[in-house]
Short mmCIF file of C-alpha atoms (C1' of nucleotides) in Angstrom, two decimals:
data_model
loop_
_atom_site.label_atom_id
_atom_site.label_comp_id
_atom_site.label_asym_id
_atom_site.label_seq_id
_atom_site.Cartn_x
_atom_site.Cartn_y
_atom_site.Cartn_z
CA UNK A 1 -176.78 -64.29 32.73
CA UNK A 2 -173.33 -63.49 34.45
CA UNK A 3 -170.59 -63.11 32.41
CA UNK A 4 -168.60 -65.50 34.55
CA UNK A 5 -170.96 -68.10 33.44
CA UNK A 6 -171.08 -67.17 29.96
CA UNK A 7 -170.23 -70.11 28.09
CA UNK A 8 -171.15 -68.62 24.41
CA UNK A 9 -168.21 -68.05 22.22
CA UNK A 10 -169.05 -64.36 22.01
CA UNK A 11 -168.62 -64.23 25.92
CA UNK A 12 -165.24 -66.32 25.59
CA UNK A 13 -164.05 -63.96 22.95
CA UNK A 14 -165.21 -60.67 25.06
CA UNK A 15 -163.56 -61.87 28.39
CA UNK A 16 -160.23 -62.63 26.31
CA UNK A 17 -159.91 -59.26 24.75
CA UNK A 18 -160.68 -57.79 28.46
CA UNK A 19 -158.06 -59.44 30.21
CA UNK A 20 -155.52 -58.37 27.09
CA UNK A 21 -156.75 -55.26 26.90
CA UNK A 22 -156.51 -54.55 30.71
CA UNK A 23 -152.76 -56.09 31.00
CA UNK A 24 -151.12 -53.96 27.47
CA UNK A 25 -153.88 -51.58 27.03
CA UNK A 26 -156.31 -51.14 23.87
CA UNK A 27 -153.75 -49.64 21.64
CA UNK A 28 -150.80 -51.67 21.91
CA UNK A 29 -153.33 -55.66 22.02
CA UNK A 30 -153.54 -56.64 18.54
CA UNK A 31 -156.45 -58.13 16.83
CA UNK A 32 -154.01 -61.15 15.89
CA UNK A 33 -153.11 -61.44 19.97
CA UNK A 34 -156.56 -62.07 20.90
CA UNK A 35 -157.50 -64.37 17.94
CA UNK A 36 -154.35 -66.05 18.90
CA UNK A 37 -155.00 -66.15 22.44
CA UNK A 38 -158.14 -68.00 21.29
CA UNK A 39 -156.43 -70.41 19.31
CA UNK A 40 -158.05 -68.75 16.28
CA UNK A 41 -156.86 -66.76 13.33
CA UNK A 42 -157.51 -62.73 13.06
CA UNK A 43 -159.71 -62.72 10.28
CA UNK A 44 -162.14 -64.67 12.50
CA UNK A 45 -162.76 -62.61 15.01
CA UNK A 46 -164.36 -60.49 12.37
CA UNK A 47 -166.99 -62.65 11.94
CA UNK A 48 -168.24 -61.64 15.68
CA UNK A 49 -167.46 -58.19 15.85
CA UNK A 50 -167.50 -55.99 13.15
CA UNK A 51 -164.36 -53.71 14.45
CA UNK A 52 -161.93 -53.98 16.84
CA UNK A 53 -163.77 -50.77 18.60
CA UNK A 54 -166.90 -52.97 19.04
CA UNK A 55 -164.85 -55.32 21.12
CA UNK A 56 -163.71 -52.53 23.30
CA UNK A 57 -167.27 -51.01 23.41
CA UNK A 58 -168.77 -53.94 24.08
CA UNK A 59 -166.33 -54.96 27.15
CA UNK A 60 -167.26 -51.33 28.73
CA UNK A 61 -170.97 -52.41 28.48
CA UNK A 62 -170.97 -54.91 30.19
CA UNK A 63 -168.57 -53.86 32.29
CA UNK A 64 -170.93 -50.88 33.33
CA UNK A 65 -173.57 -53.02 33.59
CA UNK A 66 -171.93 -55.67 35.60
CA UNK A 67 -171.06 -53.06 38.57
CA UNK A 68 -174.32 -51.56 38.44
CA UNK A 69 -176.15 -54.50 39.07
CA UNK A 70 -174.09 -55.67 41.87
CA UNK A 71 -174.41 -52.34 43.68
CA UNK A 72 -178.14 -52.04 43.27
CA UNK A 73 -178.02 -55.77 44.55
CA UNK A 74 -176.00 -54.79 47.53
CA UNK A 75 -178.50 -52.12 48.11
CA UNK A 76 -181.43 -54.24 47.70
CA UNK A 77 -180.15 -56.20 50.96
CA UNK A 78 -179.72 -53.33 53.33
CA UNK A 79 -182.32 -50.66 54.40
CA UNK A 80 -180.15 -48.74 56.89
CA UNK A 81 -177.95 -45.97 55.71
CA UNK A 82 -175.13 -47.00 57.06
CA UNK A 83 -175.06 -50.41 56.03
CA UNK A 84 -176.20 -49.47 52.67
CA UNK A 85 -173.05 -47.39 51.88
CA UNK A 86 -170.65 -49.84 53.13
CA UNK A 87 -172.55 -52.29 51.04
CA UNK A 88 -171.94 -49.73 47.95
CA UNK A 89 -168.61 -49.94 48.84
CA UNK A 90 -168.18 -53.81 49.15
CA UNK A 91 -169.53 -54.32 46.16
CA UNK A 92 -167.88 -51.46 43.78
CA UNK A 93 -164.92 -52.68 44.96
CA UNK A 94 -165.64 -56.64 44.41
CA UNK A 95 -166.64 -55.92 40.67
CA UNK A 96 -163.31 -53.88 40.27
CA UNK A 97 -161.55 -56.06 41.91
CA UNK A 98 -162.79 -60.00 41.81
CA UNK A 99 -164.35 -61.58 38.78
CA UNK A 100 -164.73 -58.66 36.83
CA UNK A 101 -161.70 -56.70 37.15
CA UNK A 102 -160.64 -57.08 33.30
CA UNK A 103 -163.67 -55.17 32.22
CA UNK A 104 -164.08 -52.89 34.85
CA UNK A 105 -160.72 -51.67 34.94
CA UNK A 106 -160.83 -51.16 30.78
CA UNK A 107 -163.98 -49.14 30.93
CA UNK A 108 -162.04 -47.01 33.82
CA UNK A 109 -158.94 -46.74 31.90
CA UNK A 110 -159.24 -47.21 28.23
CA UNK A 111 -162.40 -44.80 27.30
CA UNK A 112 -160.15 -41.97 25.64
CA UNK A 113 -159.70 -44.63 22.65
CA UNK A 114 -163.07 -44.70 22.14
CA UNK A 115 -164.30 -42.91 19.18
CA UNK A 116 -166.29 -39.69 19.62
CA UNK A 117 -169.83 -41.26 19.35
CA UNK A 118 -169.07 -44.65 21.50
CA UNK A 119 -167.25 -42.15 24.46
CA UNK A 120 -170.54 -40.54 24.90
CA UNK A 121 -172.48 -43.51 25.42
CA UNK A 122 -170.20 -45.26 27.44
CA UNK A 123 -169.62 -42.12 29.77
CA UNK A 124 -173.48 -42.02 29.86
CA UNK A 125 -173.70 -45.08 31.17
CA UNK A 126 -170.84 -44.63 33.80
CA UNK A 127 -172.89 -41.42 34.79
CA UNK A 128 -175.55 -43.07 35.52
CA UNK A 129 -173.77 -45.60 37.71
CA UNK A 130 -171.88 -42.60 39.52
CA UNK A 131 -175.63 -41.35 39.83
CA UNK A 132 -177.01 -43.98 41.78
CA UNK A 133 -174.18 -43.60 45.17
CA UNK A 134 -176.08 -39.67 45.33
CA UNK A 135 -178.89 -40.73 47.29
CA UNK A 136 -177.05 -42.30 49.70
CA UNK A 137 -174.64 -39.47 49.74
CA UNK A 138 -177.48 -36.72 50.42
CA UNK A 139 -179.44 -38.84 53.11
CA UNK A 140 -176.10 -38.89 54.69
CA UNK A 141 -175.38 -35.44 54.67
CA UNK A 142 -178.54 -34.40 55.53
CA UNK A 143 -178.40 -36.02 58.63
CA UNK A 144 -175.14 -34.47 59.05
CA UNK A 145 -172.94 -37.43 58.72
CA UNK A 146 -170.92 -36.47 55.65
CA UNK A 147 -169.65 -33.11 54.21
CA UNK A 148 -172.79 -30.95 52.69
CA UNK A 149 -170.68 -30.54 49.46
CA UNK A 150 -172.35 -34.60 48.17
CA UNK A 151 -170.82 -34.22 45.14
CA UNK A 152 -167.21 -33.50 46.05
CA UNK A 153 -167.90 -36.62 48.34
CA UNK A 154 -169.23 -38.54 45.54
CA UNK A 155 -165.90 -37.90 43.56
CA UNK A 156 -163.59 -38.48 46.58
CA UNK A 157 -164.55 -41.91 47.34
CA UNK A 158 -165.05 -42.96 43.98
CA UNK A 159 -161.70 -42.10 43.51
CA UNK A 160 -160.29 -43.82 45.98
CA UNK A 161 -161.95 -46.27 45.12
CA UNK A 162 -161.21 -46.53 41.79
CA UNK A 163 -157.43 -46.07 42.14
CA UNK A 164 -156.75 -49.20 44.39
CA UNK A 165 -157.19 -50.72 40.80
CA UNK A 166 -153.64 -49.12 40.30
CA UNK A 167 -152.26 -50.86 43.39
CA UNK A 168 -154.33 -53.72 44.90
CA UNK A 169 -152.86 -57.25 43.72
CA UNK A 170 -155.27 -59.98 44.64
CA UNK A 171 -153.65 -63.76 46.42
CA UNK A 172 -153.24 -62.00 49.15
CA UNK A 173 -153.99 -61.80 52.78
CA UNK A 174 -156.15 -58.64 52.93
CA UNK A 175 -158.75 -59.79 51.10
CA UNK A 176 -162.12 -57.42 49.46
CA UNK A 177 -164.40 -57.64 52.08
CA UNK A 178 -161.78 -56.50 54.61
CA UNK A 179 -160.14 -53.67 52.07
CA UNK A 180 -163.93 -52.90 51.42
CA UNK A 181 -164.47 -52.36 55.46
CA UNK A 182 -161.44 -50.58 56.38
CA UNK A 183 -162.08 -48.12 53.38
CA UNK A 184 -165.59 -47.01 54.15
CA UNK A 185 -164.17 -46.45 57.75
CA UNK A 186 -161.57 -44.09 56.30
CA UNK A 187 -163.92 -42.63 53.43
CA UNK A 188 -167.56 -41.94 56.00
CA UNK A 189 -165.83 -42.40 59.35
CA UNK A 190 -168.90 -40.74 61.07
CA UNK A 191 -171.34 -43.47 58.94
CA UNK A 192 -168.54 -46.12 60.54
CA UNK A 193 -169.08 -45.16 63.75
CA UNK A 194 -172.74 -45.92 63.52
CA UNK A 195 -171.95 -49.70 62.64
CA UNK A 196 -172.84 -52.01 65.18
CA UNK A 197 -169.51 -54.09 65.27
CA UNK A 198 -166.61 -51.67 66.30
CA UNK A 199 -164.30 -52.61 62.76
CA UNK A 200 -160.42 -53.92 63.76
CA UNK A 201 -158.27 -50.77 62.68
CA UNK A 202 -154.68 -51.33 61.71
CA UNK A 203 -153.55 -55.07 61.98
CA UNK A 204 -150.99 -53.68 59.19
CA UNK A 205 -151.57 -53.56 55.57
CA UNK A 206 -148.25 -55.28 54.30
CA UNK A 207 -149.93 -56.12 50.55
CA UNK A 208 -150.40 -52.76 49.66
CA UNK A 209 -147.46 -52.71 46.95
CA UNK A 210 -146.77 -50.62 43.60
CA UNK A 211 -147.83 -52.20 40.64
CA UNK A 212 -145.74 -54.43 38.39
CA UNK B 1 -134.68 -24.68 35.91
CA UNK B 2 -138.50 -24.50 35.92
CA UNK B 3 -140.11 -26.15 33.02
CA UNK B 4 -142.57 -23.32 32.37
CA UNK B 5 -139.60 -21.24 31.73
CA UNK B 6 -137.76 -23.47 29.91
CA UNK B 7 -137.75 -21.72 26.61
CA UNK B 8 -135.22 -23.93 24.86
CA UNK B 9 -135.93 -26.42 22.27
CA UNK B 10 -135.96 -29.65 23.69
CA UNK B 11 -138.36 -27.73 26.40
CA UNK B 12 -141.02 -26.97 23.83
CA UNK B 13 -140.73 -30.14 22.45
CA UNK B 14 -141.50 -31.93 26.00
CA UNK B 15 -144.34 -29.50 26.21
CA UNK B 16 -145.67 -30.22 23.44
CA UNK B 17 -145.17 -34.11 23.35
CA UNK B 18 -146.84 -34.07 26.76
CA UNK B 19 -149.88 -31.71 25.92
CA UNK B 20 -150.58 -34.39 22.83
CA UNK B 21 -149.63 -37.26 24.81
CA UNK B 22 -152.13 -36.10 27.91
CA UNK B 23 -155.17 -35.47 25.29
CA UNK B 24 -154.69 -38.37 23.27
CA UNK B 25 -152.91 -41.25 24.58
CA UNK B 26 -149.21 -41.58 24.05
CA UNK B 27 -150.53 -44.67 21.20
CA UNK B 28 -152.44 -42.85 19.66
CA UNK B 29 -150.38 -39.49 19.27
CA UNK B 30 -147.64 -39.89 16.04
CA UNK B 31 -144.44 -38.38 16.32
CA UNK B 32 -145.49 -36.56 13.18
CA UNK B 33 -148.56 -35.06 15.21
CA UNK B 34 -145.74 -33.59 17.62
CA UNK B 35 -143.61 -32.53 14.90
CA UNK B 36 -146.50 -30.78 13.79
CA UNK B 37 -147.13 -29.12 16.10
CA UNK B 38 -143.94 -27.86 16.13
CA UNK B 39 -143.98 -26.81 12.91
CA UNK B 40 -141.21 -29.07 12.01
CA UNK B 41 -141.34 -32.47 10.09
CA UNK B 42 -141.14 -36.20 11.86
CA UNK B 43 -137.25 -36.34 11.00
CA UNK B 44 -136.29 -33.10 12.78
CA UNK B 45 -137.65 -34.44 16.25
CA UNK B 46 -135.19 -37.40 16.45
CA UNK B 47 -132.41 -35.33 15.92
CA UNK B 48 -133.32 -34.53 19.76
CA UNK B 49 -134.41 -37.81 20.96
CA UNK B 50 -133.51 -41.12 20.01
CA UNK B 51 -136.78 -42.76 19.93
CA UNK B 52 -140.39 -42.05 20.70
CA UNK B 53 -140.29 -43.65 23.89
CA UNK B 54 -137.22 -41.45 25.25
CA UNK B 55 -139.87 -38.71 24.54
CA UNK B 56 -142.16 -40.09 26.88
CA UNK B 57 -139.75 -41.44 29.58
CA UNK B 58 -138.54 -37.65 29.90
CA UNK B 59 -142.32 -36.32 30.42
CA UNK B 60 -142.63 -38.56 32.58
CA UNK B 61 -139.37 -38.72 34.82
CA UNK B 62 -139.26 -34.49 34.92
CA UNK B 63 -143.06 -35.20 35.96
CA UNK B 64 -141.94 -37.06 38.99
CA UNK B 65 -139.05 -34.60 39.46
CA UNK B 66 -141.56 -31.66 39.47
CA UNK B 67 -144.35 -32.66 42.02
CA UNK B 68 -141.80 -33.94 44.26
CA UNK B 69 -139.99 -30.67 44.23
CA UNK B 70 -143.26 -29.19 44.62
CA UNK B 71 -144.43 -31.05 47.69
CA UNK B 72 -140.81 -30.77 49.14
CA UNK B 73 -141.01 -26.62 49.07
CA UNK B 74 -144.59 -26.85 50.15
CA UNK B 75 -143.31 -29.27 53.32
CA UNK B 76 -140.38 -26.76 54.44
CA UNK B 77 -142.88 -23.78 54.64
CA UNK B 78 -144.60 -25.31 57.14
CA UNK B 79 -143.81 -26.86 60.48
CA UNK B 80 -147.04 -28.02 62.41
CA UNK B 81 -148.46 -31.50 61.13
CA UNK B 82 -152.24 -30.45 60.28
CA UNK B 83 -150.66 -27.41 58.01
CA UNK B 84 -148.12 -29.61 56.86
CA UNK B 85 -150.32 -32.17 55.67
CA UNK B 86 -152.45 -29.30 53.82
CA UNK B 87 -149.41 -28.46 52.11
CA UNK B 88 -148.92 -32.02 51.04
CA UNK B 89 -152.64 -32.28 49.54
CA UNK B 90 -152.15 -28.50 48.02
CA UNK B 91 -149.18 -29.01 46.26
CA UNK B 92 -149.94 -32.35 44.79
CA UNK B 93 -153.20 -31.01 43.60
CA UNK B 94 -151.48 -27.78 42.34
CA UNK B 95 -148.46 -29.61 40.07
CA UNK B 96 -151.42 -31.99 38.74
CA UNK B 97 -154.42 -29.62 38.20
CA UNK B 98 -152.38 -26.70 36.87
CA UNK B 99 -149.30 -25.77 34.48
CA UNK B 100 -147.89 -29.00 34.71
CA UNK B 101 -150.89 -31.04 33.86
CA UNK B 102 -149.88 -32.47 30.97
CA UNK B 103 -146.60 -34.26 32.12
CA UNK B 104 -148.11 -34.98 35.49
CA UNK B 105 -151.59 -36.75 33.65
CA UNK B 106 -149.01 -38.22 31.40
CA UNK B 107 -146.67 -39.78 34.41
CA UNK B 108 -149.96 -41.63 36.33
CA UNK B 109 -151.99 -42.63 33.28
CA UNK B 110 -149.53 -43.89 30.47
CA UNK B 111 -146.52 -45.73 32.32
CA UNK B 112 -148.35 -49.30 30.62
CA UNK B 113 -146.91 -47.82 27.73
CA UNK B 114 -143.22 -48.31 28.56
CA UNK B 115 -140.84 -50.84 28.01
CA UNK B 116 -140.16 -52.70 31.46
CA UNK B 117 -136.96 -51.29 32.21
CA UNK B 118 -138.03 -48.00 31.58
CA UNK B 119 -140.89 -48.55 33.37
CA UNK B 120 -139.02 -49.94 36.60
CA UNK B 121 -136.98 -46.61 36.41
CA UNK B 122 -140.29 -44.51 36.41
CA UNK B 123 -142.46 -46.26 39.08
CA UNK B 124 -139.23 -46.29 41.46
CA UNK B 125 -138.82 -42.27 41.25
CA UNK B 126 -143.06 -42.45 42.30
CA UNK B 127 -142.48 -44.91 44.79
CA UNK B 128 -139.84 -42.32 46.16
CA UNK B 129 -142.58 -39.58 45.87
CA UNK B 130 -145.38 -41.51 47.70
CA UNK B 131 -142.80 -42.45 50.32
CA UNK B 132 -142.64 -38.76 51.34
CA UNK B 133 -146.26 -39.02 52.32
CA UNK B 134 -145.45 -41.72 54.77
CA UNK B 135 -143.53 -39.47 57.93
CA UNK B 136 -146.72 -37.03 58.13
CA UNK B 137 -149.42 -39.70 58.16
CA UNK B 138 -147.16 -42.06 60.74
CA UNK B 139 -146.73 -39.11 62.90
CA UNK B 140 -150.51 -38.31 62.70
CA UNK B 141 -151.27 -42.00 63.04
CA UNK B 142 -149.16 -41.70 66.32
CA UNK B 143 -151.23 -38.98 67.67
CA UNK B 144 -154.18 -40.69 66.52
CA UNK B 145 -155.51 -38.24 64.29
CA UNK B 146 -155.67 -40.80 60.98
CA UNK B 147 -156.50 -44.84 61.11
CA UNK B 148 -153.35 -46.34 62.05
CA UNK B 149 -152.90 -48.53 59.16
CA UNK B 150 -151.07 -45.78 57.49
CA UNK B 151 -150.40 -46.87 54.10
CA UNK B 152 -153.48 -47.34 53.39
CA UNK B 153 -154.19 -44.11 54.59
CA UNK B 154 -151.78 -42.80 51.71
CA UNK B 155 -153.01 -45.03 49.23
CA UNK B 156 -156.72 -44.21 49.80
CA UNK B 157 -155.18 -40.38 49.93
CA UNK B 158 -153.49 -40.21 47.18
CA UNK B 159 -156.03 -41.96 45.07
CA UNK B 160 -158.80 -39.34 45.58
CA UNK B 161 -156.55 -36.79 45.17
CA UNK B 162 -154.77 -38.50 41.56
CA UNK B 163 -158.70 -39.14 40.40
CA UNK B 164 -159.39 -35.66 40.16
CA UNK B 165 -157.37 -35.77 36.98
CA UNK B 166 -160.24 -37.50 35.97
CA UNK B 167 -162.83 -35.22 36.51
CA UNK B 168 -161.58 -31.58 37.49
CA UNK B 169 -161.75 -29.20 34.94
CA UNK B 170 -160.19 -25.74 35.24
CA UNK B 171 -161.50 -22.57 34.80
CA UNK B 172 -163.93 -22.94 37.18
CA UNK B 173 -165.20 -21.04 40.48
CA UNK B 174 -163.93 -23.41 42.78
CA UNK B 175 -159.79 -23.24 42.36
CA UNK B 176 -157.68 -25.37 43.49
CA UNK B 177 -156.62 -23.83 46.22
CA UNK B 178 -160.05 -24.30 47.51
CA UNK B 179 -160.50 -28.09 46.12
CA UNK B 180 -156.95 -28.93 48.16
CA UNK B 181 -158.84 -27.35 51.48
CA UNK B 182 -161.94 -29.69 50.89
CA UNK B 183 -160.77 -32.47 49.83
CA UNK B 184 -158.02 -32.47 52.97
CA UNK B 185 -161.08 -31.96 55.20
CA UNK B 186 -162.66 -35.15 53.60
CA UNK B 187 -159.58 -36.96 53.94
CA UNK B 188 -158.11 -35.82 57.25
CA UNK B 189 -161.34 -34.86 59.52
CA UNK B 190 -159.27 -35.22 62.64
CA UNK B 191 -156.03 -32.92 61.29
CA UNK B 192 -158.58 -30.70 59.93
CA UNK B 193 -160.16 -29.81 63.36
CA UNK B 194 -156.63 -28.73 64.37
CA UNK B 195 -156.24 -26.14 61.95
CA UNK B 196 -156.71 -22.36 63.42
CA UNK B 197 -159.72 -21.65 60.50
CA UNK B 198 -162.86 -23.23 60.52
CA UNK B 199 -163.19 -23.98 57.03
CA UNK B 200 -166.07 -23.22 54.87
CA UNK B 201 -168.48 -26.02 53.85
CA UNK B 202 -170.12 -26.63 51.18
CA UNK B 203 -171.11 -23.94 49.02
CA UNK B 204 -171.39 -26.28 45.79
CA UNK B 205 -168.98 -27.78 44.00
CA UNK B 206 -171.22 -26.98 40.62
CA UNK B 207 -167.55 -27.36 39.00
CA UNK B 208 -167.92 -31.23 38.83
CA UNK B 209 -168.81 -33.06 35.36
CA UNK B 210 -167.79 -35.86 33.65
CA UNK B 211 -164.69 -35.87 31.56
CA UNK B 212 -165.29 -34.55 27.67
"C1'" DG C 1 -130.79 -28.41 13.04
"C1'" DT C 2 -134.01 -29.19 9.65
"C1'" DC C 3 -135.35 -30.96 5.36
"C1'" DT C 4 -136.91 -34.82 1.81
"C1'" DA C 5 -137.26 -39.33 0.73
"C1'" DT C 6 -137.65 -43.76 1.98
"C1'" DA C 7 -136.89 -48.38 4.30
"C1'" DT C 8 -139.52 -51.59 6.78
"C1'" DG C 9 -142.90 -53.62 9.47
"C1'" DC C 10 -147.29 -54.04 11.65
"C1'" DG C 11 -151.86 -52.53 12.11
"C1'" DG C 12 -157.04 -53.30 11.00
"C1'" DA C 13 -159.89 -55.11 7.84
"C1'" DT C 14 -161.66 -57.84 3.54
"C1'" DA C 15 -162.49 -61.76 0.05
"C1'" DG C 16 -163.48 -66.06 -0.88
"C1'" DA C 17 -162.54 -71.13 -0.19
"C1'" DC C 18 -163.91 -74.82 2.82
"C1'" DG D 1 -167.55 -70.35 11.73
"C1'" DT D 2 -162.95 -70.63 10.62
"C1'" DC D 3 -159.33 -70.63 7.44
"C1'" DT D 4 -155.65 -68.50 4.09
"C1'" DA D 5 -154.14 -64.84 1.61
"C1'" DT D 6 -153.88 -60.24 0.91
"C1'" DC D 7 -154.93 -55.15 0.53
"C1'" DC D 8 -153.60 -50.89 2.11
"C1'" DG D 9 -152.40 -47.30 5.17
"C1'" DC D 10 -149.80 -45.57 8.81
"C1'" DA D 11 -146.29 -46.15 12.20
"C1'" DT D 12 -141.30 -45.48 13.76
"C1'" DA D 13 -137.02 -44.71 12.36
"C1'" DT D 14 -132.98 -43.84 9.06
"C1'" DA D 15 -129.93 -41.70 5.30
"C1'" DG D 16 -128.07 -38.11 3.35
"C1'" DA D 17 -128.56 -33.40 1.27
"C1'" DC D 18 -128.60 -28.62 2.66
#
DNA sequence: GTCTATATGCGGATAGAC
DNA sequence: GTCTATCCGCATATAGAC
């Protein structure tokens, strides 16, 4: 079941705290905010999760879960290298940026408030996702179409990626899909090159703006 | 004044607010942890700053001033745009990767944490800093050595380069020195070709992990 | 400048009624 | 499942002695 469909109360309650944790941060959302935000009172939300620390745990989860299944479902739809890295990139950047951005950007951001056992499970899990863009990565480079050093790659575009969480406001004209495109063109310009459809390269990105 | 000279008291005390702000959160660090670690008790500190948050606004706005200073000296050493732009992408990684970690981590990860006008007065300085980005890349955009749609050049830049934050850890075989000639390669193919050295490629980057 | 002592409030979490 | 009421600790910040 996707989250976005999740009706339950639990999944009501999880995507609240995301969205307050992602706008103030873990440390400074209250337990009262969110049971307020609910139209419920704090000692309730105790009765789903046990701690406030679940909450956040469980939000990275998911969230971790939610972006690798939409990459390895991106994948699943291309067989060519090319067009399976842009699709890696289309779709890490539509679960950090569309539905999902609460939770992704909390498990990106908020992790050093985990507690010592709950970091290394969620960082486990985030390794794992980071795992599965190495294949690509190596086929690439192999065939002499990215930098030999795959891991420094790996980290680069992930971190690009990542960041336009700092910067990227949605409602605007320069939608995911295109940001997706125009980033795997800058990121593996030699993979871009063997795309059919020469990409459009600079109409202007005027809603690239500092965050509020 | 350089801060790693600064051997006067409000100096150590930035220091050492930053260092505990950087490896805990700014939330989650007490001004009695930083009066601590001063060896002096919670009282003492706000004899030099007003508030907690003054403590942090000062990290973070002598943060700014530093890489910006840093990027500035690095610019005037160099007059050609591929060795200019190497400059750029070495000094930005050497003011966040090395002695001034701490307030530099602190400036990109914790600004949530301010009060809104604080935090106007702190993202305006970075705007200034990222603005300095923008003459090199139009210029190279110009000779078309970088995509023409030049702030998101920067932004996808700048992200890969503040992400390492995440992962780099020091005391490794690969410096940073070496990282900022990489990681410019994998950024700026085209400039790179310019430059007089071929650059090495390559050897391993066994450095890279996961955060602790 | 630094100390001790303390005001004051908010935080997470619990108990028990309904 | 949700409520009310409350425990208890820790947080920032202040007052005044030294």
């Amino acid at each position: 079941m996707d989250d976005a469909d999740d009706t339950s109360r639990r999944g009501l309650i999880l995507r609240t705290a995301a969205k307050l944790f992602r706008e103030h941060g873990y440390e400074r959302t209250s337990v009262r905010q969110i049971a307020e935000a609910l139209g419920m009172t704090s000692g309730s939300l105790f009765y789903h999760f046990a701690t406030k620390e679940e909450l956040l745990v469980t939000v990275m989860e998911e969230g971790v879960r939610d972006i690798m299944r939409g990459v390895q479902k991106g994948l699943a739809g291309e067989s060519c290298l090319p067009e399976r890295m842009l699709a890696m990139v289309r779709c890490h950047l539509t679960a950090l940026l569309g539905p999902k951005l609460d939770a992704m950007t909390v498990m990106l951001y908020e992790w050093r408030s985990l507690s010592e056992p709950a970091r290394a499970r969620v960082l486990t899990s985030r390794d794992a996702y980071e795992e599965l863009w190495m294949a690509p990565i190596d086929e690439a480079a192999a065939l002499g179409l990215v930098d030999t050093d795959t891991l420094l790659v790996r980290q680069t575009a992930l971190g690009a990626l990542n960041w336009t969480g700092q910067w990227y406001r949605p409602d605007r004209r320069v939608g995911v899909e295109l940001l997706a495109q125009r980033m795997f063109h800058l990121l593996f310009p030699r993979l871009a090159e063997r795309l059919g459809s020469v990409l459009p390269q600079g109409i202007g990105l005027e809603s690239v703006q500092t965050p509020a």
